Amino acid sequence: MSGVGKGVATSSIGKILQSRGFRVTALKIDPYINVDAGTMNPIEHGEVFVTEDGDECDQDIGNYERFLNINIYKDNYLTTGRVYEAVIRKERNLEYGGRCVEVVPDIPNEVISRIKTAAKKAKADFVLVEIGGTVGEYQNLLFLEAGRMMKLAKPKDVIFVLLSYAPIPSKLGEMKTKPTQWAARTLNSSGIQPDILLVRSERPMDELRKRKLSVFCNMRPEDIISAPDIESIYEIPLNFEKGKLSNIILKKFGLKLKKENLIDWKKMVSVIKNPKRKIKIAIAGKYFRSGKFTLMDSYISVIEAIKHAAYSFNAAPEITWIDTEKYEKTPKKLKALKNFDAVIVPGGFGSRGVEGKIRVIEYCRKNKIPFLGLCYGMQLAVIEFARHVCGLKDANSTEINPKTKNPVIDIMTEQKEKIKEKKYGGTMRLGAYACEIKTNGIAYKAYRNSKNFSRLAGGNLIIFERHRHRYEFNNKYKELLEKKGLKITGINPELNLVEIIEIKNHPFFIAVQFHPEFKSRPLFPHPLFRELIKVALK
Ligand code: GLN
């Protein structure tokens, strides 16, 4: 079933294999037709994660990167749309030599060849392939077929892990295994026998149910692993190891168990469980409503980046969501922001909630609350500064008001054409771009000592950060804004784009055109988030 944690389970399996000294990579298959996640509504799909090479993909790729501390690239993300697109392009190029191209085997073969390419590029000992969706649905059949064909070709090189959910209906108070039995049988009907069963549930599964599942799913009880809810996702690899999962997996491949190295990871988990300090962070964004439910998945990387940074200071963050639309109606409520140690305005699109976000930024600026703006958050900080410090009352982004007289944020030139031609998919400024850091601010302080995130080139401090935007700081306003106290502390050298802004006389006010959150890793927190937490803890 989708949403029960396949991504985190995949990442955790990767982590435990990696901790045994193997090279691991992971690949996500999303069954929908969209070529990537970039054109998808966050209500439908949660966060769009951006890779170093500019792929807009599922948030699980973010989980892989975070758990495995590796960069994942375009090759590792497949959708039905992407696979069909490639097959059709090859057919048009006569790459099938004029023969009849068919759904089976040509689609699964394309999938297999992509899995192999990803494995080769990563020089991986293990490739984890996560097939999205639910067993038994029509959409992911061809991907299961690819798995089946791979196993047929090399039985010793492929194993299948089925992740299921065992509900405990509250009126009953008893764990039910029927959906899992049914899932295993359904998988059987695709020609696949699961080798390992991970059973997600609220509470741990008992031996009685394990034995029952063993019979019904045609599996040894020891291959059935209970995966109950736990507080932190980072504890899951440790939990899997309690069930000796890496041992079970390696045995199935005929490989010897190597010594585990999870020392630093375990230390982090113990901080998560017993933090010395608490810190209160607000994320001021807009809410996404889906029927009667509110979805907050769209900022998962921001949340994780906050956590990583806080853990490194032995602190646990208490994150509060602030719906900025309420400040538009009742600005008095802004006072509540005083209760937070830091405020983040994350990325976003469109005009809903924007005026509220600008109010939040103004409040943080005036009341010296530590503030970090991300992408849209940076653009809105520029608008706020232009309006309230430089007196440009109607300053705006042309995304919000195309007719503004003071477009301090404007569409990038090359983006205009793309929009005119309705070329929306995968056309933003995407992926990693260079930014040169000036030596006079928070950014320099943050990046200077973090070799994982920056390097020196010709005496300049250079960083590469990931982007996803169409609009940019309008350089026509640079002189005026700088004169009034805006500090531009990061510039993209090729295009002279403003990447980082700060302001004078504030303990911590920084906003960036990129998304630092995508590069934060549990044991290597992002320097900007670290700096924010450091100041906030003070
Ligand atoms: N909407 C803004 C742009 O397109 C910001 C995008 C973002 O926050 N990712 O430039």
XYZ file of C-alpha atoms and ligand atoms in Angstrom:
548
model
C 0.000 0.000 0.000
C 1.334 3.450 -0.719
C 2.044 5.750 2.197
C 3.092 3.110 4.724
C 6.768 3.826 4.390
C 8.202 1.940 1.425
C 10.662 4.759 0.838
C 11.975 4.775 4.355
C 12.029 0.965 4.435
C 14.017 0.894 1.190
C 16.412 3.532 2.511
C 16.810 1.640 5.764
C 17.596 -1.631 4.017
C 20.145 0.331 2.008
C 21.601 1.765 5.176
C 22.110 -1.571 6.906
C 23.748 -3.092 3.827
C 25.938 -0.039 3.469
C 26.877 -0.281 7.128
C 28.178 -3.772 6.385
C 30.631 -2.371 3.893
C 28.683 -2.758 0.636
C 28.155 -0.116 -2.032
C 24.486 0.588 -2.362
C 22.284 2.651 -4.600
C 18.515 2.925 -4.788
C 16.024 3.484 -7.550
C 12.428 4.609 -7.392
C 9.710 3.590 -9.793
C 6.560 5.674 -9.777
C 3.748 4.114 -11.781
C 2.072 7.303 -12.978
C 2.234 8.721 -16.503
C 3.841 12.042 -15.537
C 7.398 12.116 -16.818
C 8.550 13.598 -13.530
C 7.091 14.972 -10.314
C 7.697 18.581 -11.316
C 4.327 19.163 -12.879
C 2.440 17.505 -10.071
C 0.327 19.208 -7.494
C 1.779 18.878 -3.974
C -1.634 17.688 -2.833
C -1.259 14.732 -5.135
C 2.319 13.984 -4.506
C 3.944 15.816 -1.587
C 7.345 17.368 -1.963
C 9.157 17.552 -5.267
C 12.735 16.587 -4.541
C 15.457 17.957 -6.813
C 18.624 16.014 -7.587
C 22.075 17.420 -8.253
C 21.549 16.897 -12.004
C 18.197 18.653 -11.927
C 15.632 15.874 -11.868
C 12.326 16.734 -10.228
C 11.392 13.583 -8.460
C 9.650 11.814 -5.665
C 10.552 12.636 -2.072
C 11.772 9.075 -1.586
C 14.839 9.958 -3.620
C 15.457 12.463 -0.823
C 15.169 9.659 1.712
C 17.709 7.568 -0.198
C 20.128 10.480 -0.319
C 19.683 11.227 3.358
C 19.995 7.661 4.611
C 22.789 6.605 2.291
C 24.665 9.906 2.201
C 25.094 9.653 -1.562
C 23.893 11.721 -4.502
C 21.215 10.041 -6.546
C 20.887 11.027 -10.188
C 18.229 11.133 -12.913
C 18.877 7.534 -13.956
C 17.506 6.366 -10.625
C 14.036 7.734 -11.087
C 11.539 5.988 -13.354
C 7.932 6.717 -14.123
C 5.628 4.991 -16.569
C 5.691 8.181 -18.632
C 9.468 8.279 -18.690
C 9.800 4.633 -19.682
C 7.210 4.809 -22.473
C 8.690 8.078 -23.706
C 12.087 6.387 -24.066
C 10.675 3.314 -25.799
C 8.687 5.425 -28.249
C 11.704 7.616 -28.977
C 13.826 4.536 -29.662
C 11.155 3.109 -31.920
C 11.047 6.378 -33.900
C 14.834 6.221 -34.213
C 14.595 2.690 -35.615
C 16.547 1.393 -32.660
C 14.417 -1.752 -32.579
C 15.478 -2.516 -36.139
C 11.987 -2.299 -37.571
C 10.471 -5.117 -35.567
C 7.116 -4.890 -33.814
C 7.630 -3.117 -30.495
C 5.394 -4.514 -27.769
C 4.388 -3.688 -24.237
C 5.827 -7.010 -23.099
C 8.757 -7.509 -23.269
C 9.895 -4.099 -24.513
C 8.611 -2.013 -21.623
C 9.994 -4.314 -18.879
C 13.229 -4.602 -20.870
C 13.583 -0.834 -20.887
C 13.028 -0.858 -17.118
C 15.643 -3.569 -16.655
C 18.167 -1.768 -18.792
C 17.658 1.371 -16.709
C 18.149 -0.533 -13.474
C 21.376 -1.950 -14.868
C 22.610 1.447 -16.023
C 21.980 2.943 -12.601
C 23.807 0.017 -10.977
C 26.791 0.373 -13.265
C 27.079 4.129 -12.836
C 26.979 3.803 -9.062
C 29.365 0.805 -9.127
C 26.897 -0.692 -6.712
C 27.017 -4.070 -5.026
C 23.316 -3.727 -4.293
C 20.575 -1.858 -6.117
C 17.382 -1.366 -4.212
C 14.451 -0.934 -6.550
C 11.379 0.509 -4.948
C 8.211 -0.136 -6.903
C 5.578 2.399 -5.979
C 1.857 1.851 -5.720
C 0.065 -1.198 -4.402
C 0.380 -4.833 -5.372
C -2.581 -5.882 -7.468
C -3.185 -2.558 -9.098
C -2.983 -2.328 -12.833
C -0.476 0.528 -12.989
C 2.632 -1.147 -11.626
C 2.204 -4.535 -13.287
C 4.873 -3.950 -15.910
C 7.387 -3.046 -13.244
C 6.655 -6.235 -11.334
C 7.030 -8.007 -14.655
C 10.493 -6.460 -15.009
C 11.360 -7.803 -11.555
C 10.078 -11.234 -12.425
C 12.095 -11.293 -15.646
C 15.254 -10.223 -13.815
C 14.823 -13.007 -11.296
C 14.228 -15.510 -14.076
C 17.449 -14.448 -15.790
C 19.571 -14.405 -12.628
C 17.767 -16.164 -9.767
C 20.682 -15.726 -7.371
C 20.953 -11.985 -7.938
C 17.431 -10.865 -7.165
C 15.286 -11.040 -4.075
C 11.855 -9.563 -3.416
C 10.777 -7.724 -0.306
C 7.085 -7.186 0.238
C 6.095 -4.326 2.491
C 2.601 -4.714 3.846
C 0.397 -3.146 6.454
C -1.259 -4.971 9.342
C -4.067 -2.848 10.746
C -5.168 -2.955 14.367
C -8.777 -1.738 14.170
C -9.391 0.310 17.306
C -12.773 -1.280 18.037
C -11.191 -4.710 17.824
C -7.788 -4.084 19.391
C -6.358 -7.038 17.494
C -3.802 -7.073 14.694
C -5.237 -8.378 11.428
C -3.017 -10.212 8.973
C -5.534 -10.769 6.197
C -4.454 -7.785 4.046
C -0.884 -9.092 4.189
C -1.946 -12.608 3.234
C -3.894 -11.144 0.369
C -0.968 -8.973 -0.753
C 1.380 -11.965 -0.826
C -1.127 -14.014 -2.846
C -1.643 -11.137 -5.244
C 2.090 -10.816 -5.711
C 2.211 -14.577 -6.364
C -0.244 -14.080 -9.189
C 2.344 -11.839 -10.878
C 4.753 -14.747 -10.708
C 6.647 -13.379 -7.734
C 7.225 -15.044 -4.380
C 8.355 -12.585 -1.717
C 11.621 -13.583 -0.041
C 11.204 -11.207 2.855
C 8.109 -9.706 4.363
C 8.189 -6.405 6.222
C 5.014 -5.913 8.163
C 4.269 -2.321 9.037
C 1.875 -1.766 11.910
C 1.166 0.450 14.850
C 2.567 -2.047 17.316
C 5.029 -4.956 16.995
C 3.712 -8.206 15.588
C 3.628 -11.261 17.855
C 4.912 -14.790 17.170
C 1.413 -16.182 16.705
C 0.740 -13.902 13.779
C 4.175 -14.438 12.345
C 3.492 -18.177 12.239
C 0.150 -17.595 10.636
C 1.666 -15.371 7.974
C 4.400 -17.920 7.436
C 1.836 -20.527 6.413
C -0.383 -18.270 4.371
C 2.424 -16.436 2.594
C 4.564 -19.503 2.022
C 7.556 -18.120 3.894
C 9.837 -19.014 6.787
C 8.853 -17.210 10.003
C 12.372 -15.776 10.320
C 11.937 -13.999 6.977
C 8.994 -12.093 8.350
C 10.064 -8.878 10.030
C 7.867 -6.770 12.226
C 8.177 -3.061 11.446
C 6.099 -1.180 14.012
C 5.661 2.597 14.115
C 8.530 4.343 15.836
C 9.120 7.931 16.689
C 12.004 8.665 14.352
C 12.548 7.254 10.895
C 16.279 7.222 11.624
C 15.728 4.453 14.128
C 14.332 2.096 11.510
C 17.687 0.715 10.303
C 18.522 -0.109 13.917
C 15.172 -1.781 14.349
C 15.698 -3.831 11.199
C 19.007 -4.992 12.592
C 17.268 -6.131 15.761
C 15.433 -8.531 13.453
C 18.840 -9.397 11.886
C 17.658 -8.212 8.511
C 21.053 -7.626 6.911
C 22.048 -11.132 7.934
C 18.910 -12.584 6.354
C 19.406 -10.625 3.130
C 23.088 -11.463 2.767
C 22.446 -15.159 3.360
C 19.872 -15.174 0.593
C 22.501 -13.833 -1.776
C 25.050 -16.334 -0.492
C 27.193 -13.514 0.890
C 29.099 -13.406 4.150
C 28.161 -11.026 6.899
C 30.685 -8.233 7.378
C 31.218 -6.141 10.490
C 28.614 -3.484 11.056
C 29.526 0.177 11.269
C 26.635 2.202 12.575
C 28.377 3.931 15.474
C 27.709 7.533 14.447
C 24.206 6.688 13.340
C 23.466 5.120 16.719
C 24.851 8.180 18.481
C 22.484 10.357 16.478
C 19.535 8.140 17.339
C 20.379 8.392 21.025
C 20.347 12.197 20.719
C 16.954 11.964 19.031
C 15.660 9.886 21.931
C 17.261 11.910 24.715
C 17.925 15.429 23.519
C 19.617 17.792 25.958
C 17.745 20.820 24.671
C 14.642 21.774 22.775
C 14.360 24.427 20.144
C 11.243 25.978 18.685
C 11.152 26.545 14.961
C 8.277 27.889 12.903
C 7.792 27.128 9.243
C 5.572 29.774 7.742
C 3.990 28.487 4.576
C 0.658 27.776 3.075
C -1.368 24.756 3.938
C -2.490 22.181 1.430
C -5.884 20.797 2.056
C -7.110 17.520 0.659
C -10.767 17.138 1.526
C -10.898 17.234 5.298
C -7.209 16.468 5.737
C -4.289 18.857 5.824
C -1.111 17.765 4.110
C 2.277 18.888 5.224
C 4.442 16.479 3.303
C 5.460 19.143 0.857
C 8.288 20.424 3.041
C 9.785 17.141 4.152
C 13.348 18.089 3.187
C 13.099 21.349 5.135
C 11.874 19.473 8.205
C 14.642 16.907 7.935
C 17.289 19.597 7.427
C 16.129 21.340 10.618
C 16.303 18.043 12.485
C 19.796 17.167 11.246
C 21.149 20.548 12.294
C 19.424 20.432 15.686
C 20.645 16.890 16.422
C 24.210 18.004 15.783
C 23.798 20.416 18.710
C 22.251 17.733 20.880
C 18.888 19.426 20.525
C 15.478 18.354 19.334
C 13.416 20.731 17.244
C 9.800 21.424 17.964
C 8.476 22.414 14.564
C 5.300 24.423 14.254
C 3.431 25.043 11.032
C 2.142 28.486 10.541
C -0.530 29.097 8.011
C 0.369 32.564 6.748
C -3.077 33.179 5.325
C -4.299 33.962 8.850
C -1.937 36.950 9.123
C -3.579 38.476 6.101
C -6.863 38.727 7.976
C -5.507 39.373 11.487
C -1.997 40.853 11.536
C -2.219 41.074 15.351
C -1.575 37.349 15.477
C 1.981 37.981 14.257
C 2.964 38.550 17.878
C 2.904 34.792 18.361
C 6.105 34.643 16.311
C 7.964 35.916 19.381
C 7.563 32.449 20.881
C 9.896 30.913 18.334
C 13.670 30.652 18.326
C 13.739 30.875 14.530
C 11.404 31.231 11.577
C 11.750 29.705 8.125
C 9.828 30.764 5.037
C 10.207 27.890 2.575
C 9.812 27.662 -1.188
C 6.489 28.008 -2.910
C 4.539 29.019 -5.965
C 1.625 31.287 -6.759
C 0.020 34.107 -4.843
C -2.014 32.380 -2.128
C -0.655 33.141 1.340
C 2.063 35.396 -0.028
C 1.069 38.649 1.675
C 0.995 36.779 4.995
C 4.491 35.448 4.368
C 5.710 38.981 3.641
C 4.240 40.079 6.979
C 6.073 37.252 8.734
C 9.353 38.331 7.139
C 8.783 41.963 8.108
C 8.076 40.900 11.678
C 11.253 38.798 11.856
C 13.320 41.619 10.385
C 12.019 44.240 12.782
C 11.958 42.057 15.873
C 15.328 40.462 15.201
C 14.006 36.925 15.136
C 16.455 34.547 13.397
C 15.135 34.104 9.869
C 15.978 31.826 6.973
C 14.275 32.283 3.603
C 14.364 29.518 1.020
C 13.796 30.207 -2.678
C 10.365 31.856 -2.666
C 11.234 32.847 0.895
C 14.215 34.762 -0.484
C 12.196 36.416 -3.225
C 9.574 37.516 -0.698
C 12.291 38.847 1.625
C 13.511 41.017 -1.247
C 9.968 42.254 -1.881
C 9.494 43.014 1.820
C 12.747 44.961 1.940
C 11.940 46.896 -1.229
C 8.489 47.814 0.057
C 9.215 48.681 3.656
C 12.827 49.829 3.672
C 13.235 51.297 0.195
C 9.747 52.771 -0.082
C 8.791 50.931 -3.278
C 5.230 50.367 -2.113
C 4.104 48.200 -4.992
C 7.306 46.165 -5.231
C 6.444 42.638 -6.196
C 7.350 39.552 -8.178
C 5.890 39.329 -11.669
C 4.755 35.850 -10.648
C 2.333 37.509 -8.222
C 1.556 40.732 -10.049
C 2.684 40.755 -13.692
C 1.806 44.458 -13.954
C 3.760 45.767 -10.960
C 5.744 48.962 -11.613
C 8.551 47.645 -9.438
C 9.306 44.049 -10.417
C 12.111 43.474 -7.924
C 11.684 39.781 -8.693
C 11.194 39.038 -12.362
C 10.989 36.059 -14.652
C 14.344 34.891 -16.004
C 14.777 35.805 -19.658
C 15.117 32.257 -20.927
C 12.019 31.256 -18.959
C 9.768 33.712 -20.827
C 9.990 31.776 -24.073
C 9.338 28.469 -22.369
C 6.194 29.757 -20.725
C 4.996 31.305 -23.969
C 5.309 27.945 -25.685
C 3.615 26.225 -22.732
C 6.737 24.192 -22.062
C 6.229 23.704 -18.363
C 7.653 20.237 -17.691
C 11.246 20.124 -16.475
C 12.008 23.622 -17.741
C 12.685 25.597 -14.550
C 16.228 26.470 -13.534
C 16.895 23.085 -12.021
C 19.671 21.331 -10.172
C 23.052 22.411 -8.909
C 24.565 25.740 -9.918
C 27.641 27.493 -8.633
C 27.491 30.398 -6.246
C 30.401 32.522 -5.152
C 30.301 33.604 -1.527
C 31.423 37.041 -0.414
C 33.487 37.254 2.725
C 31.330 39.567 4.747
C 28.405 37.700 6.144
C 26.554 34.767 7.622
C 26.904 32.722 4.440
C 30.694 32.950 4.549
C 30.747 32.064 8.213
C 28.493 29.093 7.604
C 30.209 27.632 4.552
C 33.821 28.508 5.307
C 34.451 25.489 7.494
C 32.289 22.903 5.836
C 34.316 21.112 3.234
C 31.423 18.865 2.327
C 29.513 21.834 1.032
C 32.053 24.314 -0.300
C 35.447 24.611 -1.897
C 38.051 27.229 -2.578
C 38.742 28.123 -6.194
C 41.176 30.908 -7.047
C 40.798 32.355 -3.571
C 36.991 32.376 -3.797
C 34.637 30.290 -1.714
C 32.398 28.386 -4.131
C 29.316 26.369 -3.314
C 27.001 24.299 -5.479
C 23.393 24.305 -4.443
C 20.225 22.943 -5.999
C 17.654 25.167 -7.627
C 14.064 25.018 -8.757
C 12.680 28.346 -9.880
C 11.654 30.516 -12.814
C 11.955 33.947 -11.256
C 14.997 35.800 -10.016
C 16.271 38.928 -8.306
C 16.039 41.821 -10.745
C 19.520 43.310 -10.976
C 18.081 46.707 -11.942
C 17.228 47.172 -8.278
C 20.545 46.000 -6.913
C 22.093 49.403 -6.384
C 19.095 50.882 -4.621
C 18.534 47.907 -2.332
C 22.202 47.663 -1.435
C 22.323 51.357 -0.637
C 19.483 50.828 1.815
C 21.283 48.018 3.637
C 20.588 44.808 1.754
C 23.736 42.705 1.557
C 24.216 40.485 -1.449
C 26.575 37.790 -0.229
C 26.243 35.140 -2.910
C 26.286 35.462 -6.699
C 26.115 32.951 -9.507
C 29.284 33.787 -11.465
C 28.055 32.718 -14.931
C 24.809 34.650 -15.024
C 25.457 37.208 -12.307
C 22.296 36.065 -10.520
C 21.753 37.009 -6.913
C 21.780 33.816 -4.888
C 22.055 34.973 -1.272
C 20.839 38.074 0.540
C 21.367 39.209 4.103
C 20.618 42.424 5.957
C 22.644 44.616 8.252
C 22.056 44.919 12.005
C 20.244 41.683 12.561
C 21.491 38.653 14.505
C 20.534 36.244 11.727
C 18.650 37.175 8.602
C 19.579 35.298 5.478
C 17.656 34.151 2.437
C 18.808 32.059 -0.475
C 17.553 31.538 -4.005
C 18.407 27.848 -3.829
C 17.188 24.947 -1.710
C 19.883 24.052 0.817
C 17.472 21.584 2.416
C 18.019 19.118 -0.436
C 21.663 18.648 0.487
C 21.326 18.176 4.214
C 22.182 14.703 5.503
C 21.638 13.301 9.004
C 25.323 13.130 9.869
C 26.268 16.076 7.654
C 23.790 18.823 8.429
C 23.675 21.716 6.007
C 25.855 24.660 7.112
C 23.070 27.241 6.739
C 20.680 25.224 8.882
C 23.469 24.613 11.380
C 24.208 28.309 11.604
C 20.501 29.065 12.038
C 20.154 26.538 14.853
C 23.349 27.735 16.496
C 22.085 31.304 16.647
C 18.580 30.212 17.610
C 19.896 28.156 20.512
C 21.588 31.239 21.854
N 7.850 30.600 -7.390
C 9.203 30.993 -7.363
C 9.891 30.829 -8.709
O 9.435 30.129 -9.550
C 9.968 30.253 -6.296
C 10.066 28.792 -6.528
C 10.439 28.005 -5.305
O 10.287 28.467 -4.179
N 10.882 26.794 -5.493
O 10.915 31.418 -8.957
